[in-house]
Coordinates of N, CA and C in Angstrom, one line a residue:
M1 N 52.5 -17.1 88.1 CA 52.3 -17.6 86.8 C 53.5 -18.5 86.4
G2 N 53.3 -19.7 85.9 CA 54.3 -20.5 85.4 C 54.7 -20.3 84.0
A3 N 55.3 -21.3 83.4 CA 55.7 -21.2 82.0 C 54.9 -22.1 81.1
T4 N 54.6 -21.6 79.9 CA 53.8 -22.4 79.0 C 54.6 -22.6 77.7
L5 N 54.6 -23.8 77.2 CA 55.3 -24.0 75.9 C 54.4 -23.8 74.7
F6 N 55.0 -23.0 73.8 CA 54.2 -22.7 72.5 C 54.7 -23.7 71.5
V7 N 53.8 -24.6 71.0 CA 54.2 -25.5 69.9 C 53.2 -25.2 68.8
S8 N 53.8 -25.3 67.6 CA 53.0 -25.0 66.4 C 52.3 -23.7 66.6
Q9 N 51.0 -23.7 66.3 CA 50.2 -22.4 66.4 C 49.3 -22.4 67.6
W10 N 49.5 -23.4 68.5 CA 48.6 -23.4 69.7 C 49.4 -23.8 71.0
L11 N 48.7 -23.6 72.1 CA 49.4 -24.0 73.4 C 49.2 -25.5 73.7
C12 N 50.2 -26.1 74.2 CA 50.1 -27.5 74.5 C 51.1 -27.9 75.5
P13 N 50.8 -28.8 76.5 CA 51.8 -29.3 77.4 C 52.9 -30.0 76.7
L14 N 54.1 -29.9 77.2 CA 55.2 -30.5 76.6 C 55.0 -32.0 76.3
S15 N 54.3 -32.7 77.1 CA 54.2 -34.2 76.9 C 53.1 -34.5 75.9
A16 N 52.3 -33.5 75.5 CA 51.2 -33.9 74.6 C 51.7 -34.2 73.2
S17 N 52.7 -33.5 72.7 CA 53.2 -33.8 71.3 C 54.6 -33.3 71.2
A18 N 55.6 -34.2 71.6 CA 57.0 -33.8 71.7 C 57.6 -33.4 70.4
Y19 N 56.9 -33.9 69.3 CA 57.5 -33.6 68.0 C 56.8 -32.6 67.2
E20 N 55.9 -31.8 67.8 CA 55.4 -30.6 67.2 C 56.5 -29.5 67.4
P21 N 56.7 -28.6 66.4 CA 57.7 -27.6 66.5 C 57.5 -26.7 67.7
I22 N 58.5 -26.4 68.4 CA 58.5 -25.5 69.6 C 58.9 -24.1 69.1
H23 N 58.0 -23.1 69.3 CA 58.3 -21.8 68.9 C 58.8 -20.9 70.0
R24 N 58.3 -21.1 71.2 CA 58.7 -20.2 72.3 C 58.1 -20.8 73.6
I25 N 58.4 -20.2 74.7 CA 57.7 -20.5 75.9 C 57.1 -19.2 76.5
D26 N 56.0 -19.4 77.2 CA 55.4 -18.2 77.9 C 55.8 -18.3 79.3
T27 N 56.6 -17.3 79.8 CA 57.1 -17.3 81.1 C 57.1 -15.9 81.7
R28 N 57.1 -15.8 83.0 CA 57.1 -14.5 83.6 C 58.5 -13.9 83.7
H29 N 59.5 -14.8 83.5 CA 60.9 -14.3 83.5 C 61.3 -13.7 82.2
K30 N 62.1 -12.7 82.2 CA 62.5 -12.0 81.0 C 63.8 -12.7 80.4
V31 N 63.5 -13.8 79.7 CA 64.6 -14.6 79.1 C 64.3 -14.7 77.6
V32 N 65.4 -14.7 76.8 CA 65.3 -14.8 75.4 C 66.4 -15.6 74.8
A33 N 66.1 -16.5 73.8 CA 67.2 -17.3 73.2 C 67.5 -16.8 71.8
L34 N 68.8 -16.5 71.7 CA 69.3 -16.1 70.4 C 69.8 -17.3 69.6
T35 N 69.4 -17.5 68.4 CA 69.8 -18.7 67.6 C 70.4 -18.2 66.3
F36 N 71.3 -19.0 65.8 CA 72.0 -18.7 64.5 C 72.0 -19.9 63.6
D37 N 71.6 -19.7 62.4 CA 71.5 -20.8 61.4 C 72.5 -20.7 60.3
D38 N 72.7 -21.9 59.7 CA 73.4 -22.0 58.4 C 74.9 -21.9 58.4
G39 N 75.5 -21.8 59.6 CA 77.0 -21.9 59.8 C 77.4 -23.3 59.9
P40 N 78.7 -23.4 60.3 CA 79.6 -22.4 60.6 C 80.2 -21.7 59.3
D41 N 80.3 -20.4 59.4 CA 80.9 -19.6 58.3 C 82.3 -19.2 58.7
P42 N 83.3 -19.2 57.8 CA 84.7 -19.0 58.2 C 84.9 -17.5 58.5
V43 N 84.1 -16.6 58.0 CA 84.3 -15.2 58.3 C 83.4 -14.7 59.4
Y44 N 82.1 -14.9 59.3 CA 81.1 -14.2 60.2 C 80.9 -15.0 61.5
T45 N 81.0 -16.3 61.5 CA 80.8 -17.0 62.8 C 81.8 -16.6 63.8
P46 N 83.1 -16.5 63.5 CA 84.1 -16.0 64.5 C 83.8 -14.6 65.0
L47 N 83.3 -13.8 64.1 CA 83.0 -12.4 64.5 C 81.8 -12.3 65.4
I48 N 80.8 -13.2 65.1 CA 79.7 -13.3 66.0 C 80.0 -13.9 67.3
L49 N 80.9 -14.9 67.3 CA 81.4 -15.5 68.6 C 82.1 -14.4 69.4
E50 N 82.9 -13.6 68.8 CA 83.6 -12.5 69.5 C 82.7 -11.6 70.2
T51 N 81.6 -11.2 69.5 CA 80.6 -10.3 70.0 C 79.9 -10.9 71.2
L52 N 79.5 -12.2 71.0 CA 78.8 -12.9 72.1 C 79.8 -13.1 73.3
H53 N 81.0 -13.4 73.1 CA 82.0 -13.6 74.2 C 82.2 -12.3 74.9
K54 N 82.3 -11.2 74.2 CA 82.6 -9.9 74.8 C 81.4 -9.5 75.7
N55 N 80.2 -9.9 75.4 CA 79.0 -9.5 76.2 C 78.5 -10.7 77.1
H56 N 79.3 -11.8 77.1 CA 78.9 -12.9 78.0 C 77.5 -13.4 77.7
V57 N 77.2 -13.6 76.4 CA 75.9 -14.0 75.9 C 76.0 -15.4 75.4
P58 N 75.3 -16.4 75.9 CA 75.2 -17.7 75.3 C 74.2 -17.7 74.2
A59 N 74.4 -18.6 73.2 CA 73.5 -18.7 72.0 C 73.4 -20.2 71.6
T60 N 72.6 -20.4 70.6 CA 72.4 -21.7 70.1 C 72.6 -21.6 68.6
F61 N 73.6 -22.5 68.1 CA 73.9 -22.5 66.7 C 73.4 -23.7 66.0
F62 N 72.5 -23.6 65.1 CA 71.9 -24.7 64.3 C 72.8 -24.8 63.0
V63 N 73.6 -25.8 63.0 CA 74.7 -25.9 62.0 C 74.3 -26.8 60.9
L64 N 74.8 -26.6 59.7 CA 74.7 -27.4 58.5 C 75.9 -28.4 58.5
G65 N 75.6 -29.7 58.3 CA 76.7 -30.7 58.3 C 77.7 -30.4 57.3
S66 N 77.3 -29.9 56.1 CA 78.3 -29.6 55.1 C 79.2 -28.5 55.5
Q67 N 78.8 -27.5 56.2 CA 79.6 -26.5 56.7 C 80.5 -26.9 57.8
V68 N 80.0 -27.8 58.7 CA 80.8 -28.4 59.7 C 82.0 -29.1 59.1
D69 N 81.8 -29.9 58.1 CA 82.9 -30.7 57.5 C 83.9 -29.8 56.7
K70 N 83.4 -28.6 56.2 CA 84.3 -27.7 55.5 C 85.1 -26.9 56.5
Y71 N 84.5 -26.5 57.7 CA 85.2 -25.6 58.6 C 85.1 -26.2 60.0
P72 N 85.8 -27.3 60.2 CA 85.8 -28.0 61.6 C 86.4 -27.1 62.7
K73 N 87.4 -26.3 62.4 CA 88.0 -25.5 63.4 C 87.0 -24.4 63.9
V74 N 86.2 -23.8 63.0 CA 85.2 -22.9 63.4 C 84.2 -23.5 64.3
M75 N 83.8 -24.8 63.9 CA 82.8 -25.5 64.6 C 83.3 -25.8 66.1
Q76 N 84.6 -26.1 66.2 CA 85.2 -26.3 67.5 C 85.2 -25.1 68.3
W77 N 85.4 -23.9 67.7 CA 85.4 -22.6 68.4 C 84.0 -22.4 69.0
I78 N 82.9 -22.8 68.3 CA 81.6 -22.6 68.8 C 81.4 -23.4 70.1
E79 N 81.9 -24.7 70.0 CA 81.8 -25.6 71.2 C 82.6 -25.1 72.3
K80 N 83.9 -24.7 72.1 CA 84.8 -24.3 73.1 C 84.3 -23.0 73.8
A81 N 83.6 -22.2 73.1 CA 83.0 -21.0 73.7 C 81.8 -21.2 74.6
G82 N 81.4 -22.5 74.6 CA 80.3 -22.9 75.5 C 78.9 -22.7 75.0
H83 N 78.8 -22.5 73.7 CA 77.4 -22.3 73.1 C 76.8 -23.6 72.8
E84 N 75.5 -23.6 72.7 CA 74.8 -24.8 72.3 C 74.8 -25.1 70.8
I85 N 74.8 -26.4 70.4 CA 74.9 -26.7 69.0 C 73.6 -27.5 68.7
G86 N 73.0 -27.1 67.6 CA 71.8 -27.8 67.1 C 72.0 -28.3 65.7
N87 N 71.2 -29.2 65.3 CA 71.3 -29.8 64.0 C 70.3 -29.1 63.0
H88 N 70.9 -28.7 61.8 CA 70.1 -28.0 60.8 C 70.1 -28.8 59.5
G89 N 70.4 -30.1 59.6 CA 70.5 -30.8 58.3 C 71.9 -30.7 57.6
Y90 N 72.1 -31.4 56.6 CA 73.4 -31.4 55.9 C 73.5 -30.4 54.8
H91 N 72.5 -30.3 53.9 CA 72.7 -29.5 52.7 C 71.8 -28.3 52.6
H92 N 70.9 -28.1 53.5 CA 69.9 -27.0 53.4 C 69.0 -27.3 52.2
Y93 N 68.6 -28.5 52.0 CA 67.7 -28.8 50.9 C 66.3 -28.3 51.2
D94 N 65.4 -28.2 50.2 CA 64.0 -28.0 50.3 C 63.4 -29.3 50.8
L95 N 63.0 -29.3 52.1 CA 62.5 -30.6 52.6 C 61.1 -31.0 52.0
N96 N 60.4 -30.1 51.4 CA 59.2 -30.5 50.7 C 59.4 -31.5 49.6
K97 N 60.7 -31.6 49.1 CA 61.0 -32.4 48.0 C 61.7 -33.7 48.4
L98 N 61.9 -33.9 49.7 CA 62.6 -35.1 50.2 C 61.7 -36.1 50.8
T99 N 62.0 -37.3 50.7 CA 61.3 -38.4 51.4 C 61.7 -38.5 52.8
E100 N 60.9 -39.2 53.6 CA 61.2 -39.4 55.0 C 62.6 -40.0 55.2
Q101 N 63.0 -40.9 54.4 CA 64.3 -41.5 54.5 C 65.4 -40.5 54.2
E102 N 65.2 -39.6 53.2 CA 66.2 -38.6 52.9 C 66.3 -37.6 54.0
V103 N 65.2 -37.2 54.6 CA 65.3 -36.2 55.7 C 66.0 -36.9 56.8
Y104 N 65.7 -38.1 57.1 CA 66.4 -38.8 58.2 C 67.9 -38.9 57.9
D105 N 68.3 -39.2 56.7 CA 69.7 -39.3 56.3 C 70.4 -37.9 56.5
E106 N 69.7 -36.8 56.2 CA 70.3 -35.5 56.3 C 70.5 -35.2 57.8
I107 N 69.6 -35.6 58.7 CA 69.8 -35.4 60.1 C 70.9 -36.2 60.7
K108 N 70.9 -37.5 60.3 CA 71.9 -38.4 60.9 C 73.3 -38.1 60.3
Q109 N 73.4 -37.6 59.1 CA 74.8 -37.3 58.5 C 75.3 -36.1 59.3
T110 N 74.5 -35.1 59.6 CA 74.9 -33.9 60.3 C 75.2 -34.3 61.7
E111 N 74.4 -35.2 62.3 CA 74.7 -35.7 63.7 C 76.1 -36.2 63.8
K112 N 76.5 -37.0 62.8 CA 77.8 -37.6 62.7 C 78.9 -36.6 62.6
S113 N 78.7 -35.6 61.8 CA 79.7 -34.5 61.6 C 79.9 -33.7 62.8
I114 N 78.8 -33.4 63.5 CA 78.9 -32.6 64.8 C 79.6 -33.5 65.8
L115 N 79.2 -34.7 65.9 CA 79.8 -35.6 66.9 C 81.3 -35.8 66.7
R116 N 81.7 -36.0 65.4 CA 83.1 -36.3 65.1 C 83.9 -35.0 65.3
T117 N 83.3 -33.9 65.1 CA 84.1 -32.6 65.3 C 84.2 -32.1 66.7
T118 N 83.1 -32.3 67.5 CA 83.1 -31.7 68.8 C 82.9 -32.7 69.9
G119 N 82.5 -33.9 69.6 CA 82.2 -34.9 70.6 C 80.8 -34.7 71.2
I120 N 80.0 -33.8 70.6 CA 78.7 -33.5 71.2 C 77.6 -34.1 70.3
L121 N 76.6 -34.7 71.0 CA 75.4 -35.2 70.4 C 74.3 -34.2 70.5
A122 N 74.0 -33.5 69.4 CA 73.0 -32.5 69.5 C 71.6 -33.0 69.9
Q123 N 70.8 -32.2 70.5 CA 69.5 -32.6 71.0 C 68.3 -32.0 70.2
H124 N 68.6 -30.9 69.5 CA 67.6 -30.1 68.9 C 67.8 -30.1 67.4
Y125 N 66.7 -30.1 66.6 CA 66.8 -30.0 65.2 C 65.9 -28.9 64.7
R126 N 66.4 -28.1 63.8 CA 65.6 -27.0 63.1 C 65.6 -27.3 61.6
P127 N 64.5 -27.6 61.1 CA 64.4 -27.9 59.6 C 64.7 -26.7 58.8
P128 N 65.5 -26.8 57.8 CA 65.7 -25.6 56.9 C 64.4 -25.0 56.4
G129 N 64.4 -23.7 56.5 CA 63.2 -23.0 56.1 C 62.0 -23.2 57.1
G130 N 62.2 -24.0 58.1 CA 61.1 -24.3 59.0 C 60.0 -25.2 58.4
V131 N 60.4 -25.9 57.4 CA 59.5 -26.8 56.7 C 59.1 -28.0 57.5
I132 N 57.8 -28.2 57.6 CA 57.2 -29.3 58.4 C 56.2 -30.1 57.5
T133 N 56.6 -31.3 57.2 CA 55.7 -32.2 56.5 C 55.5 -33.5 57.3
H134 N 54.6 -34.3 56.9 CA 54.5 -35.6 57.6 C 55.8 -36.4 57.6
D135 N 56.5 -36.4 56.4 CA 57.8 -37.1 56.3 C 58.8 -36.5 57.3
V136 N 58.8 -35.1 57.3 CA 59.8 -34.5 58.2 C 59.5 -34.9 59.7
M137 N 58.2 -34.8 60.1 CA 57.9 -35.2 61.4 C 58.3 -36.6 61.8
N138 N 58.0 -37.5 60.9 CA 58.4 -38.9 61.1 C 59.9 -39.1 61.2
A139 N 60.6 -38.4 60.3 CA 62.1 -38.6 60.3 C 62.7 -38.0 61.6
V140 N 62.1 -36.9 62.1 CA 62.7 -36.3 63.3 C 62.3 -37.1 64.5
Q141 N 61.1 -37.6 64.5 CA 60.7 -38.5 65.7 C 61.6 -39.7 65.7
T142 N 61.9 -40.3 64.6 CA 62.7 -41.5 64.5 C 64.2 -41.2 65.0
S143 N 64.6 -39.9 64.6 CA 65.9 -39.5 65.0 C 66.1 -39.2 66.5
G144 N 65.0 -38.8 67.1 CA 65.0 -38.6 68.5 C 65.3 -37.1 68.9
Y145 N 65.0 -36.2 68.0 CA 65.3 -34.8 68.3 C 64.0 -34.0 68.6
D146 N 64.1 -32.9 69.3 CA 63.1 -31.9 69.4 C 63.2 -31.0 68.2
I147 N 62.0 -30.6 67.7 CA 62.0 -29.6 66.6 C 61.9 -28.2 67.2
I148 N 62.8 -27.4 66.8 CA 62.9 -26.0 67.3 C 62.7 -25.0 66.2
H149 N 61.6 -24.3 66.3 CA 61.3 -23.2 65.3 C 61.8 -21.9 65.9
W150 N 61.0 -20.8 65.8 CA 61.3 -19.5 66.3 C 60.0 -18.7 66.4
S151 N 60.1 -17.6 67.2 CA 58.9 -16.8 67.3 C 59.2 -15.4 66.9
V152 N 60.5 -15.0 66.7 CA 60.9 -13.7 66.2 C 61.8 -13.9 65.0
D153 N 61.5 -13.4 63.8 CA 62.3 -13.5 62.6 C 62.5 -12.1 62.0
P154 N 63.7 -11.5 62.2 CA 63.9 -10.2 61.6 C 64.4 -10.3 60.2
R155 N 64.3 -11.5 59.6 CA 64.6 -11.7 58.1 C 66.0 -11.1 57.8
D156 N 67.0 -11.5 58.7 CA 68.3 -10.9 58.5 C 69.0 -11.5 57.3
W157 N 68.5 -12.6 56.7 CA 69.1 -13.2 55.6 C 68.9 -12.3 54.3
S158 N 67.9 -11.5 54.3 CA 67.5 -10.7 53.1 C 68.6 -9.6 52.9
L159 N 69.0 -9.5 51.6 CA 70.0 -8.5 51.3 C 69.4 -7.1 51.4
A160 N 68.1 -7.0 51.4 CA 67.4 -5.7 51.6 C 67.3 -5.2 53.0
R161 N 67.7 -6.1 54.0 CA 67.6 -5.7 55.4 C 68.9 -5.1 55.9
T162 N 68.7 -3.8 56.4 CA 69.8 -3.2 57.0 C 69.9 -3.6 58.5
S163 N 71.0 -3.2 59.1 CA 71.2 -3.5 60.6 C 70.1 -2.8 61.4
A164 N 69.8 -1.6 61.0 CA 68.7 -0.9 61.7 C 67.4 -1.6 61.6
A165 N 67.1 -2.1 60.4 CA 65.8 -2.8 60.2 C 65.8 -4.1 61.0
I166 N 66.9 -4.8 61.1 CA 67.0 -6.0 61.9 C 66.8 -5.7 63.4
V167 N 67.4 -4.6 63.9 CA 67.3 -4.2 65.3 C 65.9 -3.8 65.6
N168 N 65.3 -3.0 64.7 CA 63.9 -2.5 65.0 C 62.9 -3.7 65.0
S169 N 63.1 -4.6 64.1 CA 62.2 -5.8 64.0 C 62.2 -6.6 65.2
V170 N 63.4 -6.9 65.8 CA 63.5 -7.6 67.0 C 62.9 -6.9 68.2
K171 N 63.3 -5.6 68.3 CA 62.8 -4.9 69.5 C 61.3 -4.7 69.5
K172 N 60.7 -4.6 68.3 CA 59.3 -4.4 68.2 C 58.5 -5.7 68.5
N173 N 59.1 -6.8 68.3 CA 58.3 -8.1 68.4 C 58.7 -8.9 69.6
V174 N 59.9 -8.7 70.2 CA 60.4 -9.6 71.2 C 59.6 -9.5 72.5
N175 N 59.4 -10.7 73.1 CA 58.8 -10.8 74.5 C 59.5 -11.9 75.3
S176 N 59.2 -11.9 76.5 CA 59.8 -13.0 77.4 C 59.5 -14.4 76.8
G177 N 60.6 -15.2 76.8 CA 60.4 -16.6 76.3 C 60.5 -16.8 74.8
D178 N 60.9 -15.7 74.1 CA 61.0 -15.8 72.7 C 62.3 -16.5 72.2
I179 N 62.2 -17.1 71.0 CA 63.4 -17.7 70.3 C 63.6 -16.8 69.1
V180 N 64.7 -16.1 69.0 CA 65.0 -15.2 67.9 C 65.9 -15.9 66.8
L181 N 65.5 -15.8 65.6 CA 66.2 -16.4 64.5 C 67.1 -15.4 63.8
F182 N 68.4 -15.8 63.8 CA 69.5 -15.1 63.1 C 70.2 -16.1 62.2
H183 N 71.1 -15.6 61.4 CA 71.9 -16.4 60.5 C 73.4 -16.0 60.6
D184 N 74.3 -17.0 60.9 CA 75.7 -16.7 60.8 C 76.3 -17.2 59.5
G185 N 75.5 -17.9 58.7 CA 75.9 -18.2 57.3 C 74.8 -17.7 56.3
G186 N 75.3 -17.4 55.1 CA 74.4 -16.8 54.1 C 75.0 -15.7 53.4
L187 N 74.1 -14.6 53.1 CA 74.6 -13.5 52.3 C 74.6 -12.2 52.9
N188 N 74.0 -12.0 54.1 CA 73.8 -10.7 54.7 C 74.3 -10.6 56.1
Q189 N 75.3 -11.4 56.4 CA 75.8 -11.5 57.8 C 76.5 -10.2 58.3
K190 N 77.0 -9.4 57.4 CA 77.5 -8.1 57.8 C 76.5 -7.3 58.6
Q191 N 75.3 -7.3 58.1 CA 74.2 -6.6 58.8 C 73.8 -7.2 60.1
T192 N 73.8 -8.5 60.1 CA 73.5 -9.3 61.3 C 74.5 -8.9 62.4
L193 N 75.7 -9.0 62.0 CA 76.8 -8.6 63.0 C 76.7 -7.2 63.5
A194 N 76.4 -6.3 62.6 CA 76.2 -4.9 63.0 C 75.1 -4.7 64.0
A195 N 74.0 -5.5 63.8 CA 72.8 -5.4 64.6 C 73.0 -6.0 66.0
L196 N 73.8 -7.0 66.1 CA 73.9 -7.9 67.2 C 74.3 -7.1 68.5
Q197 N 75.3 -6.3 68.4 CA 75.8 -5.6 69.6 C 74.7 -4.6 70.1
Q198 N 74.1 -3.9 69.2 CA 73.0 -3.0 69.6 C 71.9 -3.7 70.3
L199 N 71.5 -4.9 69.7 CA 70.4 -5.6 70.3 C 70.7 -6.2 71.7
I200 N 71.9 -6.7 71.8 CA 72.3 -7.2 73.2 C 72.2 -6.0 74.2
T201 N 72.8 -4.9 73.8 CA 72.8 -3.7 74.7 C 71.4 -3.3 75.1
D202 N 70.5 -3.2 74.0 CA 69.2 -2.7 74.2 C 68.3 -3.6 75.0
L203 N 68.4 -4.9 74.7 CA 67.6 -5.9 75.4 C 68.0 -6.1 76.8
R204 N 69.3 -6.0 77.1 CA 69.8 -6.0 78.5 C 69.3 -4.8 79.3
S205 N 69.3 -3.7 78.6 CA 68.8 -2.5 79.3 C 67.3 -2.6 79.7
Q206 N 66.6 -3.5 79.0 CA 65.2 -3.7 79.3 C 65.0 -4.9 80.3
G207 N 66.1 -5.4 80.7 CA 66.0 -6.5 81.8 C 66.0 -7.9 81.3
Y208 N 66.3 -8.1 80.0 CA 66.3 -9.4 79.4 C 67.6 -10.1 79.8
R209 N 67.5 -11.5 79.9 CA 68.6 -12.3 80.2 C 68.7 -13.3 79.0
F210 N 69.9 -13.6 78.5 CA 70.1 -14.4 77.3 C 70.3 -15.9 77.7
V211 N 69.7 -16.8 77.1 CA 69.8 -18.2 77.4 C 69.9 -19.0 76.1
T212 N 70.4 -20.3 76.3 CA 70.3 -21.2 75.1 C 68.9 -21.8 75.0
V213 N 68.7 -22.5 73.9 CA 67.4 -23.1 73.7 C 67.1 -24.1 74.8
S214 N 68.1 -24.9 75.2 CA 67.9 -25.9 76.2 C 67.6 -25.2 77.6
E215 N 68.3 -24.1 77.9 CA 68.0 -23.4 79.1 C 66.6 -22.8 79.1
L216 N 66.2 -22.4 77.9 CA 64.8 -21.9 77.8 C 63.8 -23.0 78.0
L217 N 64.0 -24.2 77.5 CA 63.1 -25.3 77.8 C 63.2 -25.7 79.2
D218 N 64.4 -25.6 79.9 CA 64.5 -25.9 81.3 C 63.6 -24.9 82.1
E219 N 63.5 -23.7 81.6 CA 62.6 -22.7 82.2 C 61.2 -23.2 82.2
F220 N 60.8 -23.8 81.1 CA 59.4 -24.4 81.1 C 59.3 -25.6 82.1
D221 N 60.3 -26.5 82.0 CA 60.3 -27.6 82.9 C 60.2 -27.3 84.4
S222 N 60.9 -26.2 84.8 CA 61.0 -25.9 86.2 C 59.8 -25.0 86.6
N223 N 59.0 -24.4 85.7 CA 57.9 -23.6 86.0 C 56.6 -24.1 85.5
G224 N 56.6 -25.0 84.6 CA 55.4 -25.4 83.9 C 54.5 -26.3 84.8

């Protein structure tokens, strides 16, 4: 069995619609991509990086341009640690209220912030809130990014979510080829941090290997 790419709510070859959101891939290999949104955060991003480093786990950070400009040193730590960097827009605006040009400007402003701080040109874009409109699709296509969504969402941003609830949500729902959504910026990162070590340990014990989003897509390319 090869690998199948999951886009939007249906299965589709990668070449069919490159600008549909990618949620996961279907693969026989036990691989999973951990992703973190809304950073870099001056407190929790370094602590998350420490946990990832200690466990030799690569991850993908979808960063906000406004946070990159506030905390360039933290951004550089992400890059130096070897993690993948994705574009999450500049302000975390509600994209339902933005024009195509405004979405495009959000993407390109963040692109410049990432490039200026790390020398890296990001390849993947995750719209804030996962919002997809006609204007968002056109702006992303013009910008030349892949749209990356997720397939497992433990809602770690919610103040009502404990670390145990985050762990249980991921373990209950995760499968090979999944993209897991976490946040290193926001209001509840203490619980995310507490859950992370246990999840890494538990998923490894089940035979999972951690990869970046690009490595996950390479899995599709090599097996699809």
